[in-house]
């Protein structure tokens, strides 16, 4: 991972109970390694790391990144 991206983070705000934030592993083997459950109005601030290269979000949520904002619905 290049150092320019190291401090970058994204924000996930749950818009309903039971939103799942799932971290997927970096490297040749892409699998789930972490699942975090958020209830309505809970916020998670996270980064892409050495271990995490992708994130899957299930449920109604608002996601903010430096590239913009997106909603899951
Ligand atoms: N231990 C994980 C890591 O360092 C924690 C993590 C970071 C994570 N970013 C995430 C978990 C995004 C879920 C989604 O990679």
mmCIF file of N, CA, C and O and ligand atoms in Angstrom:
data_model
loop_
_atom_site.group_PDB
_atom_site.id
_atom_site.type_symbol
_atom_site.label_atom_id
_atom_site.label_comp_id
_atom_site.label_asym_id
_atom_site.label_seq_id
_atom_site.Cartn_x
_atom_site.Cartn_y
_atom_site.Cartn_z
ATOM 1 N N UNK A 1 0.834 -1.208 0.000
ATOM 2 C CA UNK A 1 0.000 0.000 0.000
ATOM 3 C C UNK A 1 0.863 1.250 0.000
ATOM 4 O O UNK A 1 1.740 1.377 0.835
ATOM 5 N N UNK A 2 0.640 2.198 -0.918
ATOM 6 C CA UNK A 2 1.524 3.356 -0.906
ATOM 7 C C UNK A 2 1.141 4.311 0.225
ATOM 8 O O UNK A 2 0.002 4.377 0.665
ATOM 9 N N UNK A 3 2.165 5.040 0.709
ATOM 10 C CA UNK A 3 1.974 5.839 1.918
ATOM 11 C C UNK A 3 0.982 6.981 1.723
ATOM 12 O O UNK A 3 0.387 7.462 2.680
ATOM 13 N N UNK A 4 0.794 7.406 0.489
ATOM 14 C CA UNK A 4 -0.158 8.486 0.214
ATOM 15 C C UNK A 4 -1.582 8.098 0.647
ATOM 16 O O UNK A 4 -2.362 8.926 1.097
ATOM 17 N N UNK A 5 -1.913 6.819 0.504
ATOM 18 C CA UNK A 5 -3.254 6.354 0.864
ATOM 19 C C UNK A 5 -3.375 5.903 2.306
ATOM 20 O O UNK A 5 -4.474 5.641 2.786
ATOM 21 N N UNK A 6 -2.260 5.849 3.001
ATOM 22 C CA UNK A 6 -2.227 5.259 4.333
ATOM 23 C C UNK A 6 -3.133 5.955 5.342
ATOM 24 O O UNK A 6 -3.710 5.299 6.197
ATOM 25 N N UNK A 7 -3.262 7.275 5.241
ATOM 26 C CA UNK A 7 -4.060 8.004 6.236
ATOM 27 C C UNK A 7 -5.499 8.241 5.813
ATOM 28 O O UNK A 7 -6.292 8.784 6.558
ATOM 29 N N UNK A 8 -5.807 7.840 4.608
ATOM 30 C CA UNK A 8 -7.144 8.090 4.091
ATOM 31 C C UNK A 8 -8.176 7.244 4.830
ATOM 32 O O UNK A 8 -7.926 6.085 5.141
ATOM 33 N N UNK A 9 -9.300 7.834 5.102
ATOM 34 C CA UNK A 9 -10.358 7.062 5.763
ATOM 35 C C UNK A 9 -11.695 7.324 5.100
ATOM 36 O O UNK A 9 -11.839 8.269 4.328
ATOM 37 N N UNK A 10 -12.633 6.485 5.394
ATOM 38 C CA UNK A 10 -13.987 6.676 4.877
ATOM 39 C C UNK A 10 -14.963 6.554 6.054
ATOM 40 O O UNK A 10 -14.639 5.978 7.091
ATOM 41 N N UNK A 11 -16.131 7.119 5.847
ATOM 42 C CA UNK A 11 -17.133 7.176 6.909
ATOM 43 C C UNK A 11 -18.375 6.412 6.467
ATOM 44 O O UNK A 11 -18.831 6.562 5.334
ATOM 45 N N UNK A 12 -18.891 5.587 7.357
ATOM 46 C CA UNK A 12 -20.131 4.866 7.079
ATOM 47 C C UNK A 12 -21.121 5.225 8.161
ATOM 48 O O UNK A 12 -20.853 5.023 9.356
ATOM 49 N N UNK A 13 -22.266 5.753 7.756
ATOM 50 C CA UNK A 13 -23.321 6.060 8.728
ATOM 51 C C UNK A 13 -24.506 5.143 8.456
ATOM 52 O O UNK A 13 -25.044 5.130 7.334
ATOM 53 N N UNK A 14 -24.897 4.384 9.459
ATOM 54 C CA UNK A 14 -26.033 3.466 9.306
ATOM 55 C C UNK A 14 -27.338 4.255 9.327
ATOM 56 O O UNK A 14 -27.548 5.109 10.188
ATOM 57 N N UNK A 15 -28.197 3.967 8.362
ATOM 58 C CA UNK A 15 -29.505 4.648 8.300
ATOM 59 C C UNK A 15 -30.620 3.734 8.789
ATOM 60 O O UNK A 15 -31.785 4.113 8.780
ATOM 61 N N UNK A 16 -30.263 2.527 9.184
ATOM 62 C CA UNK A 16 -31.222 1.596 9.798
ATOM 63 C C UNK A 16 -30.455 0.682 10.750
ATOM 64 O O UNK A 16 -29.214 0.630 10.709
ATOM 65 N N UNK A 17 -31.178 -0.056 11.557
ATOM 66 C CA UNK A 17 -30.524 -1.014 12.465
ATOM 67 C C UNK A 17 -29.968 -2.188 11.665
ATOM 68 O O UNK A 17 -30.543 -2.576 10.645
ATOM 69 N N UNK A 18 -28.896 -2.750 12.138
ATOM 70 C CA UNK A 18 -28.374 -3.992 11.563
ATOM 71 C C UNK A 18 -27.608 -3.855 10.264
ATOM 72 O O UNK A 18 -27.554 -4.803 9.475
ATOM 73 N N UNK A 19 -27.013 -2.695 10.027
ATOM 74 C CA UNK A 19 -26.167 -2.544 8.837
ATOM 75 C C UNK A 19 -24.857 -3.316 9.058
ATOM 76 O O UNK A 19 -24.257 -3.224 10.128
ATOM 77 N N UNK A 20 -24.459 -4.073 8.060
ATOM 78 C CA UNK A 20 -23.221 -4.850 8.155
ATOM 79 C C UNK A 20 -22.100 -4.223 7.342
ATOM 80 O O UNK A 20 -22.294 -3.920 6.163
ATOM 81 N N UNK A 21 -20.964 -4.037 7.985
ATOM 82 C CA UNK A 21 -19.766 -3.557 7.304
ATOM 83 C C UNK A 21 -18.788 -4.722 7.287
ATOM 84 O O UNK A 21 -18.350 -5.186 8.349
ATOM 85 N N UNK A 22 -18.500 -5.206 6.101
ATOM 86 C CA UNK A 22 -17.703 -6.430 5.982
ATOM 87 C C UNK A 22 -16.363 -6.102 5.328
ATOM 88 O O UNK A 22 -16.323 -5.530 4.232
ATOM 89 N N UNK A 23 -15.291 -6.453 6.014
ATOM 90 C CA UNK A 23 -13.948 -6.210 5.476
ATOM 91 C C UNK A 23 -13.469 -7.426 4.696
ATOM 92 O O UNK A 23 -13.613 -8.562 5.151
ATOM 93 N N UNK A 24 -12.931 -7.184 3.503
ATOM 94 C CA UNK A 24 -12.395 -8.269 2.676
ATOM 95 C C UNK A 24 -10.877 -8.187 2.606
ATOM 96 O O UNK A 24 -10.302 -7.094 2.558
ATOM 97 N N UNK A 25 -10.258 -9.336 2.608
ATOM 98 C CA UNK A 25 -8.799 -9.404 2.713
ATOM 99 C C UNK A 25 -8.080 -8.912 1.453
ATOM 100 O O UNK A 25 -8.581 -9.054 0.338
ATOM 101 N N UNK A 26 -6.913 -8.366 1.683
ATOM 102 C CA UNK A 26 -6.019 -7.963 0.587
ATOM 103 C C UNK A 26 -5.228 -9.185 0.117
ATOM 104 O O UNK A 26 -4.954 -10.086 0.912
ATOM 105 N N UNK A 27 -4.877 -9.217 -1.139
ATOM 106 C CA UNK A 27 -4.031 -10.307 -1.651
ATOM 107 C C UNK A 27 -4.792 -11.253 -2.566
ATOM 108 O O UNK A 27 -5.928 -10.974 -2.957
ATOM 109 N N UNK A 28 -4.166 -12.374 -2.872
ATOM 110 C CA UNK A 28 -4.741 -13.305 -3.861
ATOM 111 C C UNK A 28 -6.005 -13.977 -3.353
ATOM 112 O O UNK A 28 -6.893 -14.320 -4.137
ATOM 113 N N UNK A 29 -6.084 -14.146 -2.059
ATOM 114 C CA UNK A 29 -7.241 -14.807 -1.460
ATOM 115 C C UNK A 29 -8.211 -13.748 -0.926
ATOM 116 O O UNK A 29 -7.932 -13.100 0.072
ATOM 117 N N UNK A 30 -9.311 -13.552 -1.623
ATOM 118 C CA UNK A 30 -10.271 -12.522 -1.209
ATOM 119 C C UNK A 30 -11.392 -13.164 -0.399
ATOM 120 O O UNK A 30 -12.216 -13.893 -0.931
ATOM 121 N N UNK A 31 -11.364 -12.892 0.888
ATOM 122 C CA UNK A 31 -12.402 -13.462 1.754
ATOM 123 C C UNK A 31 -12.800 -12.467 2.849
ATOM 124 O O UNK A 31 -12.069 -11.505 3.116
ATOM 125 N N UNK A 32 -13.957 -12.725 3.455
ATOM 126 C CA UNK A 32 -14.409 -11.882 4.563
ATOM 127 C C UNK A 32 -13.468 -12.101 5.752
ATOM 128 O O UNK A 32 -13.109 -13.231 6.046
ATOM 129 N N UNK A 33 -13.045 -11.038 6.421
ATOM 130 C CA UNK A 33 -12.255 -11.242 7.639
ATOM 131 C C UNK A 33 -12.845 -10.537 8.845
ATOM 132 O O UNK A 33 -12.457 -10.789 9.971
ATOM 133 N N UNK A 34 -13.809 -9.653 8.598
ATOM 134 C CA UNK A 34 -14.396 -8.937 9.727
ATOM 135 C C UNK A 34 -15.798 -8.466 9.364
ATOM 136 O O UNK A 34 -16.013 -7.986 8.260
ATOM 137 N N UNK A 35 -16.696 -8.612 10.297
ATOM 138 C CA UNK A 35 -18.045 -8.097 10.083
ATOM 139 C C UNK A 35 -18.445 -7.261 11.290
ATOM 140 O O UNK A 35 -18.342 -7.707 12.438
ATOM 141 N N UNK A 36 -18.825 -6.041 11.013
ATOM 142 C CA UNK A 36 -19.197 -5.103 12.080
ATOM 143 C C UNK A 36 -20.663 -4.744 11.899
ATOM 144 O O UNK A 36 -21.096 -4.441 10.783
ATOM 145 N N UNK A 37 -21.427 -4.813 12.970
ATOM 146 C CA UNK A 37 -22.843 -4.467 12.861
ATOM 147 C C UNK A 37 -23.079 -3.071 13.429
ATOM 148 O O UNK A 37 -22.663 -2.782 14.553
ATOM 149 N N UNK A 38 -23.738 -2.231 12.636
ATOM 150 C CA UNK A 38 -24.045 -0.873 13.098
ATOM 151 C C UNK A 38 -25.554 -0.709 13.222
ATOM 152 O O UNK A 38 -26.305 -1.177 12.353
ATOM 153 N N UNK A 39 -25.983 -0.043 14.274
ATOM 154 C CA UNK A 39 -27.389 0.307 14.403
ATOM 155 C C UNK A 39 -27.617 1.722 13.886
ATOM 156 O O UNK A 39 -26.665 2.471 13.663
ATOM 157 N N UNK A 40 -28.878 2.041 13.678
ATOM 158 C CA UNK A 40 -29.250 3.338 13.091
ATOM 159 C C UNK A 40 -28.517 4.503 13.777
ATOM 160 O O UNK A 40 -28.471 4.560 15.015
ATOM 161 N N UNK A 41 -27.960 5.363 12.947
ATOM 162 C CA UNK A 41 -27.218 6.560 13.378
ATOM 163 C C UNK A 41 -25.830 6.270 13.945
ATOM 164 O O UNK A 41 -25.119 7.209 14.305
ATOM 165 N N UNK A 42 -25.450 5.016 14.014
ATOM 166 C CA UNK A 42 -24.068 4.733 14.416
ATOM 167 C C UNK A 42 -23.150 4.998 13.214
ATOM 168 O O UNK A 42 -23.535 4.778 12.061
ATOM 169 N N UNK A 43 -21.961 5.446 13.546
ATOM 170 C CA UNK A 43 -20.995 5.823 12.515
ATOM 171 C C UNK A 43 -19.727 5.005 12.694
ATOM 172 O O UNK A 43 -19.275 4.793 13.819
ATOM 173 N N UNK A 44 -19.195 4.534 11.592
ATOM 174 C CA UNK A 44 -17.891 3.858 11.637
ATOM 175 C C UNK A 44 -16.932 4.632 10.737
ATOM 176 O O UNK A 44 -17.295 5.000 9.615
ATOM 177 N N UNK A 45 -15.757 4.881 11.255
ATOM 178 C CA UNK A 45 -14.704 5.546 10.483
ATOM 179 C C UNK A 45 -13.607 4.507 10.306
ATOM 180 O O UNK A 45 -13.136 3.928 11.287
ATOM 181 N N UNK A 46 -13.243 4.223 9.054
ATOM 182 C CA UNK A 46 -12.294 3.126 8.806
ATOM 183 C C UNK A 46 -11.326 3.493 7.686
ATOM 184 O O UNK A 46 -11.534 4.463 6.958
ATOM 185 N N UNK A 47 -10.282 2.690 7.596
ATOM 186 C CA UNK A 47 -9.273 2.878 6.555
ATOM 187 C C UNK A 47 -9.090 1.578 5.784
ATOM 188 O O UNK A 47 -9.421 0.504 6.267
ATOM 189 N N UNK A 48 -8.511 1.700 4.591
ATOM 190 C CA UNK A 48 -8.002 0.521 3.908
ATOM 191 C C UNK A 48 -6.602 0.289 4.467
ATOM 192 O O UNK A 48 -5.855 1.245 4.696
ATOM 193 N N UNK A 49 -6.310 -0.965 4.744
ATOM 194 C CA UNK A 49 -5.058 -1.291 5.428
ATOM 195 C C UNK A 49 -4.318 -2.397 4.690
ATOM 196 O O UNK A 49 -4.794 -2.904 3.664
ATOM 197 N N UNK A 50 -3.238 -2.786 5.279
ATOM 198 C CA UNK A 50 -2.448 -3.932 4.819
ATOM 199 C C UNK A 50 -3.320 -5.199 4.738
ATOM 200 O O UNK A 50 -3.110 -6.066 3.910
ATOM 201 N N UNK A 51 -4.324 -5.275 5.628
ATOM 202 C CA UNK A 51 -5.163 -6.485 5.701
ATOM 203 C C UNK A 51 -6.484 -6.359 4.953
ATOM 204 O O UNK A 51 -7.107 -7.350 4.618
ATOM 205 N N UNK A 52 -6.898 -5.119 4.726
ATOM 206 C CA UNK A 52 -8.233 -4.869 4.152
ATOM 207 C C UNK A 52 -8.127 -4.095 2.852
ATOM 208 O O UNK A 52 -7.616 -2.977 2.836
ATOM 209 N N UNK A 53 -8.609 -4.684 1.748
ATOM 210 C CA UNK A 53 -8.535 -3.966 0.471
ATOM 211 C C UNK A 53 -9.903 -3.599 -0.062
ATOM 212 O O UNK A 53 -10.017 -2.801 -0.995
ATOM 213 N N UNK A 54 -10.947 -4.185 0.499
ATOM 214 C CA UNK A 54 -12.297 -3.886 0.024
ATOM 215 C C UNK A 54 -13.277 -4.003 1.181
ATOM 216 O O UNK A 54 -13.014 -4.701 2.162
ATOM 217 N N UNK A 55 -14.371 -3.299 1.038
ATOM 218 C CA UNK A 55 -15.389 -3.317 2.083
ATOM 219 C C UNK A 55 -16.749 -3.486 1.412
ATOM 220 O O UNK A 55 -17.033 -2.849 0.402
ATOM 221 N N UNK A 56 -17.530 -4.378 1.969
ATOM 222 C CA UNK A 56 -18.880 -4.586 1.460
ATOM 223 C C UNK A 56 -19.857 -4.112 2.528
ATOM 224 O O UNK A 56 -19.693 -4.451 3.705
ATOM 225 N N UNK A 57 -20.857 -3.353 2.112
ATOM 226 C CA UNK A 57 -21.822 -2.817 3.080
ATOM 227 C C UNK A 57 -23.210 -3.321 2.735
ATOM 228 O O UNK A 57 -23.665 -3.171 1.605
ATOM 229 N N UNK A 58 -23.836 -3.940 3.703
ATOM 230 C CA UNK A 58 -25.183 -4.491 3.552
ATOM 231 C C UNK A 58 -26.134 -3.699 4.414
ATOM 232 O O UNK A 58 -25.885 -3.563 5.614
ATOM 233 N N UNK A 59 -27.216 -3.217 3.825
ATOM 234 C CA UNK A 59 -28.201 -2.456 4.595
ATOM 235 C C UNK A 59 -28.147 -0.994 4.192
ATOM 236 O O UNK A 59 -27.291 -0.573 3.400
ATOM 237 N N UNK A 60 -29.059 -0.227 4.742
ATOM 238 C CA UNK A 60 -29.199 1.173 4.349
ATOM 239 C C UNK A 60 -28.145 2.018 5.059
ATOM 240 O O UNK A 60 -28.134 2.110 6.296
ATOM 241 N N UNK A 61 -27.281 2.621 4.275
ATOM 242 C CA UNK A 61 -26.188 3.402 4.863
ATOM 243 C C UNK A 61 -25.745 4.503 3.917
ATOM 244 O O UNK A 61 -25.984 4.446 2.713
ATOM 245 N N UNK A 62 -25.089 5.483 4.521
ATOM 246 C CA UNK A 62 -24.489 6.583 3.772
ATOM 247 C C UNK A 62 -22.977 6.431 3.893
ATOM 248 O O UNK A 62 -22.459 6.267 5.004
ATOM 249 N N UNK A 63 -22.292 6.464 2.774
ATOM 250 C CA UNK A 63 -20.840 6.255 2.774
ATOM 251 C C UNK A 63 -20.177 7.497 2.193
ATOM 252 O O UNK A 63 -20.548 7.949 1.110
ATOM 253 N N UNK A 64 -19.227 8.030 2.933
ATOM 254 C CA UNK A 64 -18.485 9.203 2.458
ATOM 255 C C UNK A 64 -17.027 8.830 2.262
ATOM 256 O O UNK A 64 -16.412 8.236 3.156
ATOM 257 N N UNK A 65 -16.496 9.165 1.095
ATOM 258 C CA UNK A 65 -15.070 8.978 0.829
ATOM 259 C C UNK A 65 -14.556 10.273 0.212
ATOM 260 O O UNK A 65 -15.341 11.175 -0.073
ATOM 261 N N UNK A 66 -13.277 10.352 -0.023
ATOM 262 C CA UNK A 66 -12.740 11.569 -0.654
ATOM 263 C C UNK A 66 -13.228 11.680 -2.107
ATOM 264 O O UNK A 66 -13.129 12.723 -2.724
ATOM 265 N N UNK A 67 -13.764 10.587 -2.611
ATOM 266 C CA UNK A 67 -14.285 10.587 -3.984
ATOM 267 C C UNK A 67 -15.742 11.033 -4.036
ATOM 268 O O UNK A 67 -16.290 11.228 -5.110
ATOM 269 N N UNK A 68 -16.359 11.155 -2.881
ATOM 270 C CA UNK A 68 -17.751 11.589 -2.847
ATOM 271 C C UNK A 68 -18.572 10.763 -1.890
ATOM 272 O O UNK A 68 -18.041 10.004 -1.086
ATOM 273 N N UNK A 69 -19.875 10.950 -2.030
ATOM 274 C CA UNK A 69 -20.805 10.321 -1.101
ATOM 275 C C UNK A 69 -21.709 9.376 -1.875
ATOM 276 O O UNK A 69 -22.105 9.682 -3.004
ATOM 277 N N UNK A 70 -22.024 8.251 -1.274
ATOM 278 C CA UNK A 70 -22.927 7.313 -1.940
ATOM 279 C C UNK A 70 -23.819 6.668 -0.886
ATOM 280 O O UNK A 70 -23.408 6.468 0.259
ATOM 281 N N UNK A 71 -25.059 6.358 -1.289
ATOM 282 C CA UNK A 71 -25.983 5.666 -0.394
ATOM 283 C C UNK A 71 -26.214 4.273 -0.954
ATOM 284 O O UNK A 71 -26.107 4.049 -2.161
ATOM 285 N N UNK A 72 -26.485 3.322 -0.084
ATOM 286 C CA UNK A 72 -26.658 1.944 -0.552
ATOM 287 C C UNK A 72 -28.017 1.680 -1.183
ATOM 288 O O UNK A 72 -28.184 0.658 -1.825
ATOM 289 N N UNK A 73 -28.983 2.547 -0.959
ATOM 290 C CA UNK A 73 -30.294 2.251 -1.548
ATOM 291 C C UNK A 73 -30.490 2.941 -2.892
ATOM 292 O O UNK A 73 -29.835 3.910 -3.193
HETATM 293 N N1 LIG B 1 -8.002 -5.255 11.550
HETATM 294 C C1 LIG B 1 -8.569 -4.683 10.348
HETATM 295 C C2 LIG B 1 -7.425 -4.086 9.497
HETATM 296 O O1 LIG B 1 -6.499 -3.500 10.058
HETATM 297 C C3 LIG B 1 -9.584 -3.641 10.760
HETATM 298 C C4 LIG B 1 -10.199 -2.885 9.620
HETATM 299 C C5 LIG B 1 -9.613 -1.822 8.995
HETATM 300 C C6 LIG B 1 -11.483 -3.081 9.017
HETATM 301 N N2 LIG B 1 -10.439 -1.348 8.012
HETATM 302 C C7 LIG B 1 -11.600 -2.087 7.993
HETATM 303 C C8 LIG B 1 -12.543 -3.969 9.213
HETATM 304 C C9 LIG B 1 -12.724 -1.995 7.189
HETATM 305 C C10 LIG B 1 -13.677 -3.859 8.416
HETATM 306 C C11 LIG B 1 -13.761 -2.885 7.418
HETATM 307 O O2 LIG B 1 -7.465 -4.216 8.278
#
